[in-house]
Coordinates of C-alpha atoms and ligand atoms in Angstrom, one line a residue:
X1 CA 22.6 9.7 -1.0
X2 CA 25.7 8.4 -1.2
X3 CA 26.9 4.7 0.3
X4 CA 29.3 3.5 2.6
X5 CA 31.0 -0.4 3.2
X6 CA 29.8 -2.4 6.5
X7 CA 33.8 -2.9 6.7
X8 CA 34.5 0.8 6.5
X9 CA 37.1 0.3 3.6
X10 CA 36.1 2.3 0.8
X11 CA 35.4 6.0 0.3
X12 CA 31.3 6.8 0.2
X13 CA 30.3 5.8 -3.5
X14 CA 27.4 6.6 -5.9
X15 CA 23.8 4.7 -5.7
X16 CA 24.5 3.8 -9.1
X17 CA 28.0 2.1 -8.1
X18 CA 26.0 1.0 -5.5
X19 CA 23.2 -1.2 -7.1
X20 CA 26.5 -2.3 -10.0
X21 CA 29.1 -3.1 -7.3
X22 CA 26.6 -5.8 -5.3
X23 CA 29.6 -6.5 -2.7
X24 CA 31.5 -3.7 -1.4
X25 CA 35.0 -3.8 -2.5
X26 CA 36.5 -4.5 1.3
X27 CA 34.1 -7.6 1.3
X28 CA 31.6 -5.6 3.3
X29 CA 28.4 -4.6 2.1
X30 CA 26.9 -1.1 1.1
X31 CA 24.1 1.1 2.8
X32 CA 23.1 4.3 2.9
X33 CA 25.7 6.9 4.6
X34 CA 22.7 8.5 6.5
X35 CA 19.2 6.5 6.9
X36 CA 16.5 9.0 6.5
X37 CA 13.6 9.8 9.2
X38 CA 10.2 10.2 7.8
X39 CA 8.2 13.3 9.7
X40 CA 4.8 12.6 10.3
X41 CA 3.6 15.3 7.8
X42 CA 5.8 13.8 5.1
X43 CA 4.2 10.4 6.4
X44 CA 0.5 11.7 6.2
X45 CA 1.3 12.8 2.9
X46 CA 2.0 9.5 1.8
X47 CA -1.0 7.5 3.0
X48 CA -3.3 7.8 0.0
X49 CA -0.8 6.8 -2.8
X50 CA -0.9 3.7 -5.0
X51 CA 2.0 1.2 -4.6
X52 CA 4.0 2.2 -7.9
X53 CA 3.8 6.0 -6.1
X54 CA 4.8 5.1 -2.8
X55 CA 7.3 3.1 -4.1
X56 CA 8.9 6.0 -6.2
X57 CA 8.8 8.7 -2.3
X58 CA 10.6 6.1 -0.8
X59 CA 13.4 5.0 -3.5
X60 CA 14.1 8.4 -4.4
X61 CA 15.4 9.0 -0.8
X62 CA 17.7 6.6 -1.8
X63 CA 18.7 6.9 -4.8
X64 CA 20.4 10.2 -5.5
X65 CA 20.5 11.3 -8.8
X66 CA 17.8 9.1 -11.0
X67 CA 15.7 12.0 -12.6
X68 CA 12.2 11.8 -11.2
X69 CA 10.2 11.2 -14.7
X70 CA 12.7 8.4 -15.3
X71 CA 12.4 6.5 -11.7
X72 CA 8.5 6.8 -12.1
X73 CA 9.2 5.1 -15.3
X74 CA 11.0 2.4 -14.3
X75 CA 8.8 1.8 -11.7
X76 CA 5.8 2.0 -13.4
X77 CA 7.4 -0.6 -15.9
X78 CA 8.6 -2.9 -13.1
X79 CA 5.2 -3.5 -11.1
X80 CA 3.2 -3.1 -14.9
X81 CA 4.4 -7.2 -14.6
X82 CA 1.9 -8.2 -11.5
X83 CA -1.4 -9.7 -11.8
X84 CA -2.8 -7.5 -8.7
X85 CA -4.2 -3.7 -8.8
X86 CA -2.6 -3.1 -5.1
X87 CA 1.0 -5.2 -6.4
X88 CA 1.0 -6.2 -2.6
X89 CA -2.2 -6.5 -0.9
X90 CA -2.6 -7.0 2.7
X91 CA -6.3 -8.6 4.3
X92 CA -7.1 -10.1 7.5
X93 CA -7.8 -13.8 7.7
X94 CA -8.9 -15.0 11.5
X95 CA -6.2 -13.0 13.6
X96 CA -3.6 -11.7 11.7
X97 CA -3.1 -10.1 8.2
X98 CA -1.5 -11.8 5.6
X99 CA 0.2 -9.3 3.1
X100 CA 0.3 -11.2 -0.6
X101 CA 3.8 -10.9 -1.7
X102 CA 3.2 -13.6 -4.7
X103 CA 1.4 -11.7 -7.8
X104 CA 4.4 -11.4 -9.4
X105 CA 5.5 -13.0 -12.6
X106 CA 7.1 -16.0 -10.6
X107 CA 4.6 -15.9 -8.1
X108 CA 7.3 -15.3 -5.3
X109 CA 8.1 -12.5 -3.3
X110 CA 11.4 -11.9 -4.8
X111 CA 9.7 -11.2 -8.0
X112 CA 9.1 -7.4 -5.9
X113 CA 12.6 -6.5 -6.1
X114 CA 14.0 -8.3 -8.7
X115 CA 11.2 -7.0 -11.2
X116 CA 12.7 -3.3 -10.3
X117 CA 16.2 -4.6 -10.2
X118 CA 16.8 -5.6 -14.1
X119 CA 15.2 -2.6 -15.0
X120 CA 17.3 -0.7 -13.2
X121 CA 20.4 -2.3 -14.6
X122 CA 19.4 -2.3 -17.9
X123 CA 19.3 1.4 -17.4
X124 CA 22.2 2.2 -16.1
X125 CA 23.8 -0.1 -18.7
X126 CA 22.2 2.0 -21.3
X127 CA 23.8 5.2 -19.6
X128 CA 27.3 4.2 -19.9
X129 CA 26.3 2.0 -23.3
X130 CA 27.6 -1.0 -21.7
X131 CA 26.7 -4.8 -21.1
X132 CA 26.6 -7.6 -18.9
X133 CA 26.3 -11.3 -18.1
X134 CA 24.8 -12.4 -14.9
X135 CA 25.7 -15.7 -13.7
X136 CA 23.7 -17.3 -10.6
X137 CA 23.7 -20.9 -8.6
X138 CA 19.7 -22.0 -8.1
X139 CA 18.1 -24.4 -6.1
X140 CA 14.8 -24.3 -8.1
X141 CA 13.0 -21.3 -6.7
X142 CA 15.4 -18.0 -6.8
X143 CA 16.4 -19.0 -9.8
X144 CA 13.5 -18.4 -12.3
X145 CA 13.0 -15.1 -10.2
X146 CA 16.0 -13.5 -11.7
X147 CA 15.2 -14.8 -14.9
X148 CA 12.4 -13.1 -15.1
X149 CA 14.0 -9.7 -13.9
X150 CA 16.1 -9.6 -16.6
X151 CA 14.1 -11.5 -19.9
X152 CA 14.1 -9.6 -23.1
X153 CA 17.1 -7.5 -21.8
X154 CA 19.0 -6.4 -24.7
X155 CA 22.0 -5.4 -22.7
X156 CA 21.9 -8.2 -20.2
X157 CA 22.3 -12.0 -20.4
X158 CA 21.9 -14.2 -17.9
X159 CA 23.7 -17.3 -17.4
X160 CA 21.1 -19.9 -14.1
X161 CA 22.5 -23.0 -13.4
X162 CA 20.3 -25.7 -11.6
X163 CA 20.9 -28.6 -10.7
X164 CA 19.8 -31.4 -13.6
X165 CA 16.6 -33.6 -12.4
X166 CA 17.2 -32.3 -9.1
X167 CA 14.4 -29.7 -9.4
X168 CA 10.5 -29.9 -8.8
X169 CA 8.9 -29.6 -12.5
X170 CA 7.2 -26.6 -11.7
X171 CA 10.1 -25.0 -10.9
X172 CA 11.9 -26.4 -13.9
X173 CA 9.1 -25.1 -15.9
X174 CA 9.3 -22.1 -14.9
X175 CA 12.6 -21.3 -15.8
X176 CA 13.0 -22.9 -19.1
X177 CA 9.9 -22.2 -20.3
X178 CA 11.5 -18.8 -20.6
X179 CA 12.8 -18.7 -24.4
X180 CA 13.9 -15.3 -24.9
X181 CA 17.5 -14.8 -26.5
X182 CA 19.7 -13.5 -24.1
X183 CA 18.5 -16.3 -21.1
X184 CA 20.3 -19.6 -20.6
X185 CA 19.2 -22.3 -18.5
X186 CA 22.2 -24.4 -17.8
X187 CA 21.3 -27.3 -16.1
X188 CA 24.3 -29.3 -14.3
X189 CA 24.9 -33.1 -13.8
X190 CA 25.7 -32.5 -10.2
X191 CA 24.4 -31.0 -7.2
X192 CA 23.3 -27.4 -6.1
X193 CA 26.5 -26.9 -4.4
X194 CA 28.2 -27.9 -7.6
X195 CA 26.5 -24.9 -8.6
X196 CA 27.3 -22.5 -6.3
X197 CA 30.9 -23.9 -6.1
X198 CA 31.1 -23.1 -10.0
X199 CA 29.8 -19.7 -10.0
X200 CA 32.2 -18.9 -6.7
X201 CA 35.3 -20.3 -8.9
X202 CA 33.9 -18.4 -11.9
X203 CA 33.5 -15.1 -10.1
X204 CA 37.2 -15.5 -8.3
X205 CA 38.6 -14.9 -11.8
X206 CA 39.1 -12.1 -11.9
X207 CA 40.5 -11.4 -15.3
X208 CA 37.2 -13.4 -17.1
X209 CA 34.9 -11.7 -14.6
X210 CA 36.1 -8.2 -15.6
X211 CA 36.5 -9.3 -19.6
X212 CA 33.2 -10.1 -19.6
X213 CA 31.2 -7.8 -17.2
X214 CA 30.0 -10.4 -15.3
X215 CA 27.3 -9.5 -12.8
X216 CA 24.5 -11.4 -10.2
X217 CA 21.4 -10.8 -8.3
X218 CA 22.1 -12.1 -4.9
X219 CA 20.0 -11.3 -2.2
X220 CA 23.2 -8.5 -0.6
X221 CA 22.4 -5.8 -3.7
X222 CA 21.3 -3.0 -2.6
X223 CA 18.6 -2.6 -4.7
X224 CA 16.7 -5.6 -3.5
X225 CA 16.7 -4.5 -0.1
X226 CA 15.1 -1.0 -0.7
X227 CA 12.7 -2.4 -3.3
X228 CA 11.6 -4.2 -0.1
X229 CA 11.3 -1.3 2.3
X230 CA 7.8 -0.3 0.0
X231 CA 5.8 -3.1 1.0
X232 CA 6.4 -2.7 4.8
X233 CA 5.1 1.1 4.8
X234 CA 2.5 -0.1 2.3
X235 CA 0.7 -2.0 4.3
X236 CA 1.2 -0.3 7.6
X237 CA -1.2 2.5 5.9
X238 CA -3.6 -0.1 4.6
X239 CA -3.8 -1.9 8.0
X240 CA -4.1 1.7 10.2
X241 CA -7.0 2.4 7.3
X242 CA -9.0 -0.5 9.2
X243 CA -7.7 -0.4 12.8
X244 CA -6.6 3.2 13.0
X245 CA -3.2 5.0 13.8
X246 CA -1.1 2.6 15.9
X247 CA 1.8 0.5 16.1
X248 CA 1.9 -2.9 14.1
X249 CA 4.0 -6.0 13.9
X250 CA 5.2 -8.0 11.3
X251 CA 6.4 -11.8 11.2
X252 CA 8.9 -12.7 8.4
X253 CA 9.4 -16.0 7.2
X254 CA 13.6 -15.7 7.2
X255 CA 16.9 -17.3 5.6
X256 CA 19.3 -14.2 4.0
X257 CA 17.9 -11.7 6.3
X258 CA 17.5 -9.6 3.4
X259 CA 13.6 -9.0 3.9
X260 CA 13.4 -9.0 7.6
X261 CA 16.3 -6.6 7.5
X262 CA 14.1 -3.9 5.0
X263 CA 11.6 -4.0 7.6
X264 CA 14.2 -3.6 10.6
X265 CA 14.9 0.2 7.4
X266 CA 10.9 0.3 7.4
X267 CA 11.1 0.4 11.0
X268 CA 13.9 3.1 11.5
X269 CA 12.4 5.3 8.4
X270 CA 8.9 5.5 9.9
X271 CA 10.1 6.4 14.0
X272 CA 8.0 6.4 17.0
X273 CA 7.4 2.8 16.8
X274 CA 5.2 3.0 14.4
X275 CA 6.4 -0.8 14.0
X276 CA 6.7 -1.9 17.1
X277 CA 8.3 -5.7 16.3
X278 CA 9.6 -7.6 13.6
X279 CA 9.0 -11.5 14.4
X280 CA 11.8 -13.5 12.8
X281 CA 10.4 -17.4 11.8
X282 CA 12.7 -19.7 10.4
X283 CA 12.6 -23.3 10.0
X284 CA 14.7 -25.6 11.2
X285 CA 17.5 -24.0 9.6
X286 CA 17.1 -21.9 13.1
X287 CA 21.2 -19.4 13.1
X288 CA 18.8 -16.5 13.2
X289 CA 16.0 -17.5 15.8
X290 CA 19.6 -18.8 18.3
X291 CA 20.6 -15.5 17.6
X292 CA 17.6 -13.2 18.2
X293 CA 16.9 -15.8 21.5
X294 CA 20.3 -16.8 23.0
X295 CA 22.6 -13.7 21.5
X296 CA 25.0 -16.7 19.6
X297 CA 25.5 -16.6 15.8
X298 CA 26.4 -19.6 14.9
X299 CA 26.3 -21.7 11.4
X300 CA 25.3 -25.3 12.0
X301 CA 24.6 -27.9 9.1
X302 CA 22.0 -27.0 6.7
X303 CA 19.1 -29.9 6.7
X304 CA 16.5 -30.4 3.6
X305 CA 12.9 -28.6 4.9
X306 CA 9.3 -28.3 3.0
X307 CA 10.2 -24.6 2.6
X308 CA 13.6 -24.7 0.3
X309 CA 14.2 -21.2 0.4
X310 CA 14.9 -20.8 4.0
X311 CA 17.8 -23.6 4.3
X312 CA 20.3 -21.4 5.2
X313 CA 22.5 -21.3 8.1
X314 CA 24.8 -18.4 7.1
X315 CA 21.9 -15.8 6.7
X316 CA 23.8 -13.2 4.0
X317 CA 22.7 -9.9 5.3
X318 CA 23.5 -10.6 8.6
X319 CA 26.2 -7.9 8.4
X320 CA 24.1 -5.2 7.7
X321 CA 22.4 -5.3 10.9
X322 CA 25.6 -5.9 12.8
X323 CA 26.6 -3.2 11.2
X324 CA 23.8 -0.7 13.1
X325 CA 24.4 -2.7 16.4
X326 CA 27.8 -1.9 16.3
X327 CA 27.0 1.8 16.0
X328 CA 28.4 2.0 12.6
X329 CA 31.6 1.3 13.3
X330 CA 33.3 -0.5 10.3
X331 CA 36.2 -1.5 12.2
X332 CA 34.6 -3.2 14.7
X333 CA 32.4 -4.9 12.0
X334 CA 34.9 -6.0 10.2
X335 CA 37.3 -8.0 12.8
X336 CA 34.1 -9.6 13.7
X337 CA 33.1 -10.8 10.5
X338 CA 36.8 -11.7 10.0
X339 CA 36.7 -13.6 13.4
X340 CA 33.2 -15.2 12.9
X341 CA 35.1 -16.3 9.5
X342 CA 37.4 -18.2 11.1
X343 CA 35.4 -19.3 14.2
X344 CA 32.0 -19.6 12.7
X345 CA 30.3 -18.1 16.2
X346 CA 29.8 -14.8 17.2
X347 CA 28.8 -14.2 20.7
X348 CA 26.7 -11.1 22.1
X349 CA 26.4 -9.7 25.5
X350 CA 24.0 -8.3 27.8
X351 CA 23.2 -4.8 26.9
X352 CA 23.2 -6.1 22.9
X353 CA 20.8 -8.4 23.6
X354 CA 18.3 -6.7 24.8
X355 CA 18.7 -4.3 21.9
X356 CA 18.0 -7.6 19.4
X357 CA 15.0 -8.4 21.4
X358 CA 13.8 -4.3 21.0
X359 CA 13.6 -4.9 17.6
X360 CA 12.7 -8.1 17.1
X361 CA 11.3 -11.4 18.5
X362 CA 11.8 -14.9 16.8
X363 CA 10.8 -18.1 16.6
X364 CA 12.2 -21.4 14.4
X365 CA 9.2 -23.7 13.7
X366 CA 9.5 -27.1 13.1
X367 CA 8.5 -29.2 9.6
X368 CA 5.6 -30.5 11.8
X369 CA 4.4 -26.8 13.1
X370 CA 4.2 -25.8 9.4
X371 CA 2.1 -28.9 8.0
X372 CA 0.0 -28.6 11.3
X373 CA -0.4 -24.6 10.3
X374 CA -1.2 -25.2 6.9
X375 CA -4.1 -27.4 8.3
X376 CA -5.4 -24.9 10.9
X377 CA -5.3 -22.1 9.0
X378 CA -7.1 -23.6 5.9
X379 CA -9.6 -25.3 8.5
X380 CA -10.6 -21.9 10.5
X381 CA -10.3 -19.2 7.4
X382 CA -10.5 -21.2 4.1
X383 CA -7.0 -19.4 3.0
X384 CA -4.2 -21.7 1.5
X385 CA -0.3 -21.2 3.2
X386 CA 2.4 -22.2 1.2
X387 CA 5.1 -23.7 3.3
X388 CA 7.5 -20.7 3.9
X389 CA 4.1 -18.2 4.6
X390 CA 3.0 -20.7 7.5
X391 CA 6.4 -20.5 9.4
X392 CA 6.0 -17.1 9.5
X393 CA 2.0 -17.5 10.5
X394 CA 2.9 -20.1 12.9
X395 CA 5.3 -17.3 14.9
X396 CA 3.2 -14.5 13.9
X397 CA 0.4 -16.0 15.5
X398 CA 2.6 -17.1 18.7
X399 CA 3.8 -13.3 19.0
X400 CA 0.3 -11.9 18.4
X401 CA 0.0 -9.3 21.0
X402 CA -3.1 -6.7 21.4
X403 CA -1.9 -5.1 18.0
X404 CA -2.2 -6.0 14.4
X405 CA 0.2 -8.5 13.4
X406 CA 1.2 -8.5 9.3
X407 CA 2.4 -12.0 8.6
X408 CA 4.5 -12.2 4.8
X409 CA 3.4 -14.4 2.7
X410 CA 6.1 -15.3 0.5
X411 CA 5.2 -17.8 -2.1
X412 CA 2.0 -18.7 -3.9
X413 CA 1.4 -21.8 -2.6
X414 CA 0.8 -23.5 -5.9
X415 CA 4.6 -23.6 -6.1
X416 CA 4.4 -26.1 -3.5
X417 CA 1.5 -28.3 -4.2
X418 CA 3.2 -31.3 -2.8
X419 CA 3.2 -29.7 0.9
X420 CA 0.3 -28.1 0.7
X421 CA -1.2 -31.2 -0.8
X422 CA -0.1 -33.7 2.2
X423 CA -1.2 -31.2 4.8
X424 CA -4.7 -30.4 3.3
X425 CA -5.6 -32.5 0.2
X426 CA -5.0 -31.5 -3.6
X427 CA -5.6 -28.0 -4.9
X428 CA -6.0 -26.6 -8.2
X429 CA -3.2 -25.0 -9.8
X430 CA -3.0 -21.6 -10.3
X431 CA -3.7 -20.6 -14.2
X432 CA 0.2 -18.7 -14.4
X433 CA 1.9 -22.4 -13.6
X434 CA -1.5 -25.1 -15.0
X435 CA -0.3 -22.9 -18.6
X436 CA 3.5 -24.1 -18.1
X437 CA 3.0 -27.6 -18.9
X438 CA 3.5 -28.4 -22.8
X439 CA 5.0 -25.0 -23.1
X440 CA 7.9 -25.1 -25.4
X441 CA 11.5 -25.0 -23.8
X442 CA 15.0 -24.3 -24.2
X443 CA 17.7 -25.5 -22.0
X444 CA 21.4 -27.3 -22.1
X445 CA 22.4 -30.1 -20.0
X446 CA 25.8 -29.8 -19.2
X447 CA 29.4 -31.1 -17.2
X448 CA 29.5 -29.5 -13.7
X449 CA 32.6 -28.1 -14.5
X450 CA 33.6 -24.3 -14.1
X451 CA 35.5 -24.1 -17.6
X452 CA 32.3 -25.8 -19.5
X453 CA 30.6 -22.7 -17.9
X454 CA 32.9 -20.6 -18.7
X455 CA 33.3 -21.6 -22.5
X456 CA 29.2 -21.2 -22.8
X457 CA 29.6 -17.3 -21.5
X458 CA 32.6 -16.5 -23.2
X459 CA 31.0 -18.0 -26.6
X460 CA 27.6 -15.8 -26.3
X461 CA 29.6 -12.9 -25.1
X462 CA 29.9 -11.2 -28.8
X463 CA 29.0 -8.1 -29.1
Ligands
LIG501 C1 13.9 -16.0 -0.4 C2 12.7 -16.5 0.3 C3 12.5 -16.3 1.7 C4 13.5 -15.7 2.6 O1 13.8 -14.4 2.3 P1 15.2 -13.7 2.9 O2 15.3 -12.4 2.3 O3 16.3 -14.6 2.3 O4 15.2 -13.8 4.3 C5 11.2 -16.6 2.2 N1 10.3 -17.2 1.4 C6 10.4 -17.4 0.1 C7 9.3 -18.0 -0.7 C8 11.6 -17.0 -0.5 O5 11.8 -17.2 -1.8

């Protein structure tokens, strides 16, 4: 399989340059030349298989020229990390299913993509004998998710800014708690945009970004993405083993469009509607849900919710699936992106619409909706939401038609006791973040100031 730029400006590359490259040269992003279609013998033949095997028939569509002993291998290695036989598992509470993203190592769904991507880079780093610093902006809860990937890494280090005292202590915890060698928490007297300004400023050079391999882990690799198209066809199978054959739905908590947009891939891969909708739930933070209902993509001012990882109004992805509902054409992709650049709105008519609303149906649910989920939920089916898991619920359960809905749930939600607490009274912590506190750590306050960062990278850059 070889891959192609959103913006149509570069000749089809490897998988390989794929996952390395992140952002297409042209600015666009990279997907697949050709998406697959799964037959329904090939699909049958996939039912009974454990995650880390399912996982390995559906990357290897994907990823061209990995030998197959050292894909299972990596796989193996990457899920090896979660605390849960099924790495994903999916049960019904009241009316809907709830599929368990968090056993991960961060407790997160990212940890499902992120776990495969440093061991994926750290392998192709070994192939060419090679190294590389990654360099990321956090807010507190992507951050330690990426750490995590990459830990131990001999070939990698990464470089996580956060913003100092800015962060809950959990989520401080869980990042510089981490005290292996070649990770550096960085925390910043300044704000979360400081951060993100910094690592821009960092990455715009381009001489220091090529002298010292720099890399990141934002949502737009590749890598992520497909790591996410497993759990989607996972679970279909586990739900149809307890309804029968049939069409599902799935609701997606949303900010980056980055694992909404593997189930829009689940959905193409397995054909004949075998998911018939993906529900789209964001908070306040609503560019998708305007786009989905009123056909207008347009950023607005990002406001503070109780589920941080969703306050995005420039959803990163986005341009993949624009991408498709322009047909594939680059072009056309391209001097819209380039005009929604300069205008911040893109407008859709008609006939485009009413493709969107084919494929997917969305809601944005308000900081009141998800407290007043939390409760209901934990009232009628004694399960705990974490914040980001009950907007998805609360749309999931608004969209519930006469067919299995599979809400995502996201976070664990002893990452945000204080929430959860308001909404339903104190829970205990899970054991993975009660063993955080006393932990040693290991982290460096420092100036918000690109060449500070830059000094720190360029000093533990020696080989
Ligand atoms: C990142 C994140 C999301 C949003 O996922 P996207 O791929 O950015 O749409 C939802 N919930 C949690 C807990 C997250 O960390």
């Amino acid at each position: 399989m070889r891959y192609i730029s959103t913006r149509g400006g570069i000749a089809p590359i490897s998988f390989k340059d794929a996952v390395m490259m992140g952002l297409a040269t042209d600015g666009g992003l990279l997907l697949p030349e050709v998406l697959p279609q799964i037959s329904a013998q090939t699909l049958e033949s996939w039912r009974r298989l454990k995650y880390q095997d399912l996982a390995y028939e559906v990357i290897s569509l994907f990823s061209g020229d990995i030998p197959t002993a050292d894909l299972r291998r990596l796989l193996a290695n990457s899920y090896a990390t979660f605390s849960h036989p099924d790495i994903t598992p999916v049960a019904k509470h009241g009316d809907v299913y709830i599929l368990e993203l968090f056993h991960g190592p961060t407790l997160a769904f990212k940890d499902v993509a992120l776990q495969f991507l440093g061991n994926l880079f750290e392998y192709f780093l070994q192939a060419d004998n090679s190294g590389m610093n990654i360099i990321g902006a956090t807010s507190g809860d992507t951050g330690s998710a990426a750490i995590y990937g990459v830990r131990g890494k001999e070939r990698i280090k990464i470089f996580i800014l956060h913003p100092h005292k800015r962060v809950s202590p959990i989520q401080e915890l869980q990042m510089t708690t981490v005290l292996d060698d070649n990770v550096f928490n960085l925390a910043i007297k300044g704000s979360f945009d400081d951060g993100q300004a910094i690592v821009k400023e960092i990455f715009n050079n381009l001489a220091f970004k090529e002298k010292h391999h720099l890399g990141a882990v934002n949502s737009i690799n590749w890598a992520r993405i497909l790591a996410q198209i497993v759990y989607y066809i996972y679970s279909y199978f586990r739900v149809c083993d307890r309804e029968g054959e049939g069409p599902v739905d799935f609701a997606v908590p949303t900010g980056n469009f980055g694992d909404i947009f593997a189930g829009f891939l689940a959905k193409q891969l397995l054909t004949a509607k075998r998911i018939r909708r993906l529900v789209l739930a964001t908070n306040e933070n609503d560019i998708l849900s305007r786009f989905v209902n009123q056909g207008n993509y347009a950023t607005g001012n990002v406001s503070q919710t109780c589920s941080p990882s969703m306050d995005i109004q420039l959803a990163s992805n986005f341009e993949r699936y624009l991408y498709y509902l322009n047909n594939s054409d680059g072009e056309r992709t391209r001097r819209e992106m380039e005009s929604f650049a300069r205008s911040g709105t893109l407008k859709f008519e008609a006939a485009v619409r009413e493709r969107v609303k084919d494929d997917f149906a969305a809601q944005r649910v308000t900081e009141a909706e998800i407290a007043a989920t939390i409760k209901s939920f934990y009232r009628q089916n004694n399960y705990v939401l974490d914040p980001h898991t009950a907007v998805g619920v609360t749309a999931g359960i608004a969209h519930k038609g006469d067919i299995p809905m599979i809400c995502l749930a996201t976070a664990h939600p002893g990452k945000f006791g204080d929430v959860v607490g308001r909404a339903i009274g104190p829970q205990a912590l899970p054991q993975a973040l009660a063993s955080l506190a006393g932990m040693e750590t290991r982290c460096e306050v420092v100036a918000a100031e690109s060449a500070v960062i830059m000094d720190i990278i360029a000093r533990h850059d020696k080989p």
